[in-house]
Short mmCIF file of C-alpha atoms in Angstrom, two decimals:
data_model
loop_
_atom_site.label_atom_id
_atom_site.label_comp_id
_atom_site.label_asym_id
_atom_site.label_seq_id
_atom_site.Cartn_x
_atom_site.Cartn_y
_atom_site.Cartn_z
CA UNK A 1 -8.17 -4.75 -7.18
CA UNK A 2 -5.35 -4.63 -5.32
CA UNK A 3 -4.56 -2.07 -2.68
CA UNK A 4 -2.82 -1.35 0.56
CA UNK A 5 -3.92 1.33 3.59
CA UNK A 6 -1.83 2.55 5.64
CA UNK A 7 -4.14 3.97 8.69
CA UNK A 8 -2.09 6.39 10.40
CA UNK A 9 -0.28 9.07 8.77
CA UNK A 10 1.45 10.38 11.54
CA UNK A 11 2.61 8.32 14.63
CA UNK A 12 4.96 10.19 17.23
CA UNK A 13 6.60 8.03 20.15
CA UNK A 14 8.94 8.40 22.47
CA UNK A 15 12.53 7.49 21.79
CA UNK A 16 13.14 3.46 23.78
CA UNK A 17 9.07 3.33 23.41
CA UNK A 18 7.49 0.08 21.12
CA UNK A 19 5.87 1.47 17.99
CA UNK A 20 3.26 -0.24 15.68
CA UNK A 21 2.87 0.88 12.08
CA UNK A 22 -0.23 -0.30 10.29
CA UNK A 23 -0.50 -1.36 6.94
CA UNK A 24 -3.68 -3.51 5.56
CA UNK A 25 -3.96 -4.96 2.37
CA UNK A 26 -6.48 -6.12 0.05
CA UNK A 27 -5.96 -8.70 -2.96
CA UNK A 28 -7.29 -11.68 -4.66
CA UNK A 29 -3.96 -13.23 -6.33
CA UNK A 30 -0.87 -14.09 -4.89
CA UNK A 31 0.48 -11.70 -2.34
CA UNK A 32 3.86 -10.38 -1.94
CA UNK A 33 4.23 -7.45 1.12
CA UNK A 34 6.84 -5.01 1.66
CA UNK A 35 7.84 -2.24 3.71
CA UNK A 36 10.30 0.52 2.51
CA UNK A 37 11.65 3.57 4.91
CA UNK A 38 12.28 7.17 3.27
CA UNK A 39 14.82 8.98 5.94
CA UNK A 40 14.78 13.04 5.45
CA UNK A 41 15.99 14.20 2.01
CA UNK A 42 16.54 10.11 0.53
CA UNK A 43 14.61 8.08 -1.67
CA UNK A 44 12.97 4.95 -0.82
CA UNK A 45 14.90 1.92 0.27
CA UNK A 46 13.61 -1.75 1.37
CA UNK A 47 13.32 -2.46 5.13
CA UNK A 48 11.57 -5.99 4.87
CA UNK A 49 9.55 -8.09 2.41
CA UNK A 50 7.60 -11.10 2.84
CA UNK A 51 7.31 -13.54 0.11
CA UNK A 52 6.41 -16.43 1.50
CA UNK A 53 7.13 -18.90 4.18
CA UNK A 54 7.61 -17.99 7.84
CA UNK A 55 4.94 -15.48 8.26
CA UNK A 56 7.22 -13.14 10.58
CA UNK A 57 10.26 -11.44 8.92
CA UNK A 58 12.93 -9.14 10.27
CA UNK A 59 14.96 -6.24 9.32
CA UNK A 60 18.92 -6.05 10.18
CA UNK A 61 17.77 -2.67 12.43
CA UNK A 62 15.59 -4.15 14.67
CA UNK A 63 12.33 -3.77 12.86
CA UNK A 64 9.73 -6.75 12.36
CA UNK A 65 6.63 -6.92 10.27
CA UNK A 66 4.28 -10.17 10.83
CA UNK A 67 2.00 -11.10 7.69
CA UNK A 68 -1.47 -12.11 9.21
CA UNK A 69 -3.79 -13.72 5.84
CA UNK A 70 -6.64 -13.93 8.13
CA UNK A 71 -6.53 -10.42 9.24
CA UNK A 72 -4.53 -9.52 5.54
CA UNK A 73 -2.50 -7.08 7.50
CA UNK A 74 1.37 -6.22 7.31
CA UNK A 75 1.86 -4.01 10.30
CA UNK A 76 5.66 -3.56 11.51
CA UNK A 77 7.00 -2.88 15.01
CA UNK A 78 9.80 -2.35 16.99
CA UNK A 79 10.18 -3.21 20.85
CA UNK A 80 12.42 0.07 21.04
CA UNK A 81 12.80 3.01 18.91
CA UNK A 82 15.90 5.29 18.27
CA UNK A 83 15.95 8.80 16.57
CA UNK A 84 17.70 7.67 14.24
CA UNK A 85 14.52 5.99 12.95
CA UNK A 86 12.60 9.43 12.50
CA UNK A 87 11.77 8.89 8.76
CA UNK A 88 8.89 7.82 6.74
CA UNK A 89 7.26 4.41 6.27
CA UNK A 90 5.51 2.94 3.27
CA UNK A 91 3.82 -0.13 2.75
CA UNK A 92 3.45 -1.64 -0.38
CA UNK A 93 1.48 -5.30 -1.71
CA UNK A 94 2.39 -7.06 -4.77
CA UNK A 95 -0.02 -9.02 -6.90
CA UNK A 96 0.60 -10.26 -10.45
CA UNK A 97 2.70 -7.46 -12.18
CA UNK A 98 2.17 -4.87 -9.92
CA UNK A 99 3.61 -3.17 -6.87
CA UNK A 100 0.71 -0.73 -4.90
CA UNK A 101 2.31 1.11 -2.28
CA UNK A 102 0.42 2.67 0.54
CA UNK A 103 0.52 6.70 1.46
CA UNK A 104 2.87 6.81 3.76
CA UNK A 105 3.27 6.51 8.30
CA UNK A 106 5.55 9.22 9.16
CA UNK A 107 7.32 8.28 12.66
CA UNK A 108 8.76 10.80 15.11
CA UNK A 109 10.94 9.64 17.45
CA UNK A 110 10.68 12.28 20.61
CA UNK A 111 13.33 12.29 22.59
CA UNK B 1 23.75 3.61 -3.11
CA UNK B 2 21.03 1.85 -4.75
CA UNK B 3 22.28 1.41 -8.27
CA UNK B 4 19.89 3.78 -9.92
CA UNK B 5 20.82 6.89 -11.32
CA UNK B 6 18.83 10.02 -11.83
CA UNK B 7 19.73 13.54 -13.84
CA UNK B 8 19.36 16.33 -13.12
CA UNK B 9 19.34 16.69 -9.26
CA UNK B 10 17.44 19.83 -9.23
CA UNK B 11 15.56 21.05 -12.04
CA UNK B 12 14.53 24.88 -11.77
CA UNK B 13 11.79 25.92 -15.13
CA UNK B 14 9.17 27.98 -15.47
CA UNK B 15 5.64 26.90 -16.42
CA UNK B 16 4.38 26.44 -19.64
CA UNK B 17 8.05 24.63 -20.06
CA UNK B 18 8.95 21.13 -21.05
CA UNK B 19 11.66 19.06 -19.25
CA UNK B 20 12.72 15.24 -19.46
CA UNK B 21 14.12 13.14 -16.77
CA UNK B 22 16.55 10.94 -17.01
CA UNK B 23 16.85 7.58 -15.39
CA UNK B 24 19.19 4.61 -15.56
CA UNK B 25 18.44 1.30 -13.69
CA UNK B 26 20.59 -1.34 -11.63
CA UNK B 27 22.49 -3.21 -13.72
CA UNK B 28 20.35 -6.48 -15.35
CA UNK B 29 16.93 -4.58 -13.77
CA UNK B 30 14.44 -4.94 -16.62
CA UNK B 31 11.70 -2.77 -14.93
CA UNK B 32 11.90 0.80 -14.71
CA UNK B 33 9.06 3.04 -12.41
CA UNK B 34 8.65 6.61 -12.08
CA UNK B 35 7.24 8.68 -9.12
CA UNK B 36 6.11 11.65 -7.77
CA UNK B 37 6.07 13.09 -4.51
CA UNK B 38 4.74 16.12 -3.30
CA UNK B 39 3.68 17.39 0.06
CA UNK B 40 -0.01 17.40 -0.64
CA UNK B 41 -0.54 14.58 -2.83
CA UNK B 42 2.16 12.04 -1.27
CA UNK B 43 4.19 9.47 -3.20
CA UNK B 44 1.90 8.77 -6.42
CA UNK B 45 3.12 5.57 -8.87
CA UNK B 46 3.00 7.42 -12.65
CA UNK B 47 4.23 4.56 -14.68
CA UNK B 48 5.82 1.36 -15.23
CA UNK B 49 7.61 -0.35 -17.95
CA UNK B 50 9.61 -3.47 -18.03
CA UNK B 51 12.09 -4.75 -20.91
CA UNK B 52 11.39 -1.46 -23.25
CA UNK B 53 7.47 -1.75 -22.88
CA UNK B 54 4.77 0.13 -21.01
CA UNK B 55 3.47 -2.09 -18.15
CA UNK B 56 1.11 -0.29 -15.76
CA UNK B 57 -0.13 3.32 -15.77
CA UNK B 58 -0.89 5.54 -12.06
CA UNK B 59 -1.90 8.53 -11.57
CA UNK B 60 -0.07 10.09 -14.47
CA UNK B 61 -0.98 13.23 -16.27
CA UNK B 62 -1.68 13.26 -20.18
CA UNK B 63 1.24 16.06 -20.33
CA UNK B 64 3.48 14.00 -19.36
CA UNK B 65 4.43 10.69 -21.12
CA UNK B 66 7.48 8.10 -20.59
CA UNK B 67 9.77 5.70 -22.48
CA UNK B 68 12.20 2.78 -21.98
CA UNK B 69 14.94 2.44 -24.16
CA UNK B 70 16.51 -0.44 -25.59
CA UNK B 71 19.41 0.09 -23.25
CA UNK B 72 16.88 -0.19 -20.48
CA UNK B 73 17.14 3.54 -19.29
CA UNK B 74 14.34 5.50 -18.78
CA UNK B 75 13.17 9.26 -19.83
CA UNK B 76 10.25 11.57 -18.13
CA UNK B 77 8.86 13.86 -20.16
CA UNK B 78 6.76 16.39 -18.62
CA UNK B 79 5.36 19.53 -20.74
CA UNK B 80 3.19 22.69 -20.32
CA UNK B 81 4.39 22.41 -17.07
CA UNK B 82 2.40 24.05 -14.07
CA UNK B 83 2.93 25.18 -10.17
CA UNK B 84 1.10 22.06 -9.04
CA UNK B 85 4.63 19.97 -10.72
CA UNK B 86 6.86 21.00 -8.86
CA UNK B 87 7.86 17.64 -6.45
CA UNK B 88 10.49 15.33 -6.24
CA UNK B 89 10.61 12.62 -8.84
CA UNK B 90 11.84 9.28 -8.41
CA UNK B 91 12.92 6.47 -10.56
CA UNK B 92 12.80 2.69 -9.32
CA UNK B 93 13.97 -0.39 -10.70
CA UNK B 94 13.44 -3.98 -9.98
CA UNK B 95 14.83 -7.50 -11.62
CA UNK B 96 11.04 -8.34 -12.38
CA UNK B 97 7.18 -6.64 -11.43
CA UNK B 98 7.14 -7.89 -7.67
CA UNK B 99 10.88 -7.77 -6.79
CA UNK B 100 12.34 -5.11 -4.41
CA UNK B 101 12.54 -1.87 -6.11
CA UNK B 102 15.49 0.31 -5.97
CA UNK B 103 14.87 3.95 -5.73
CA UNK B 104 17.19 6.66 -7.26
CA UNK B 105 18.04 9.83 -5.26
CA UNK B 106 15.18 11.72 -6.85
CA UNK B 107 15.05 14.92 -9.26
CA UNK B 108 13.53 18.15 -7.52
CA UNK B 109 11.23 19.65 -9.90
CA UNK B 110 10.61 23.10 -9.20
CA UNK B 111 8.14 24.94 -11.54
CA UNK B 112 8.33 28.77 -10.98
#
């Protein structure tokens, strides 16, 4: 069955600090990954997906997420955050049909 | 702005109530999802259909119950509602199953 763990619900960092968000999946078919970003009264909206191809992809804000089959892990990072990235993070796996999404990182950016 | 509409906004009912939820998807998006997300329980995937018909089934409730119509929007229908309902709603849509989905701005359920 297919299904995707985030590990850390909570991850506060220091603003112009890296931060790693981690997202593991599970699945036996085909695998499509995604991360979406939920900023403070919003719905979801995409950040990144990886379909196929080059295993590393990038978001337009500085965000990258690196799709590792032997370790089947998604986890997304950024060299430096802002505040403006205070939100909430969800990773999500596709397999045939279906879209699983993961509970949730919430990131605080301290200044 | 996502392309995906939701009514109401805010939704204020007392339990025991029934309400629907509307949705309408992007434009040419043939798969419609519905959400809910509450402080304690997170964002939890209710249902999914695509092109009218019921596709996958979540976490959802036998209160509540969902349709697609042939114009492709989507209703919620929750009933005999209770305190534990009250959470923000959201509708998604995607072109197909594993596309991006596109979330709506959500409808606040509260259940007094």
């Amino acid at each position: 069955a297919q299904s995707v763990t985030q590990l850390d619900s909570q991850v506060p960092v220091f603003e112009e600090a890296p931060v790693e968000l981690r997202c593991n999946y599970s699945s036996s078919v085909s695998v499509y990954l995604f991360w979406y970003v939920q900023y403070p009264n919003q719905g979801l909206q995409l950040l990144l997906k990886y379909l196929s191809g080059s295993t590393l992809v990038e978001s337009i804000n500085g965000f990258e997420a690196e799709f590792n089959k032997s370790q089947t892990s998604f986890h997304l990072r950024k060299p430096s955050v802002h505040i403006s990235d205070t939100a909430e993070y969800f990773c999500a796996g596709g397999g045939y049909q279906k879209v699983t999404f993961g509970t949730g990182t919430k990131l605080q950016v301290i200044p | 702005d996502s392309g995906v509409t939701q009514t109401p906004k805010h939704l204020i009912t007392a339990t025991g109530q029934r309400v629907t939820l509307r949705c309408s998807p992007r434009s040419g998006d043939l798969s419609v999802y519905w959400y809910q997300q509450s402080l304690d329980q997170g964002l939890q995937f209710l249902i999914q259909y695509y092109n009218g018909e019921e596709r996958a089934k979540g976490n959802i409730l036998e209160r509540f119950s969902a349709q697609q119509f042939p114009d492709l929007h989507s209703e919620l229908n929750l009933s005999s509602l209770e305190l534990g309902d009250s959470a923000l709603y959201f509708c998604a849509s995607s072109a197909s199953a594993t596309d991006t989905q596109y979330f709506g701005p959500g409808t606040r359920l509260t259940v007094l």
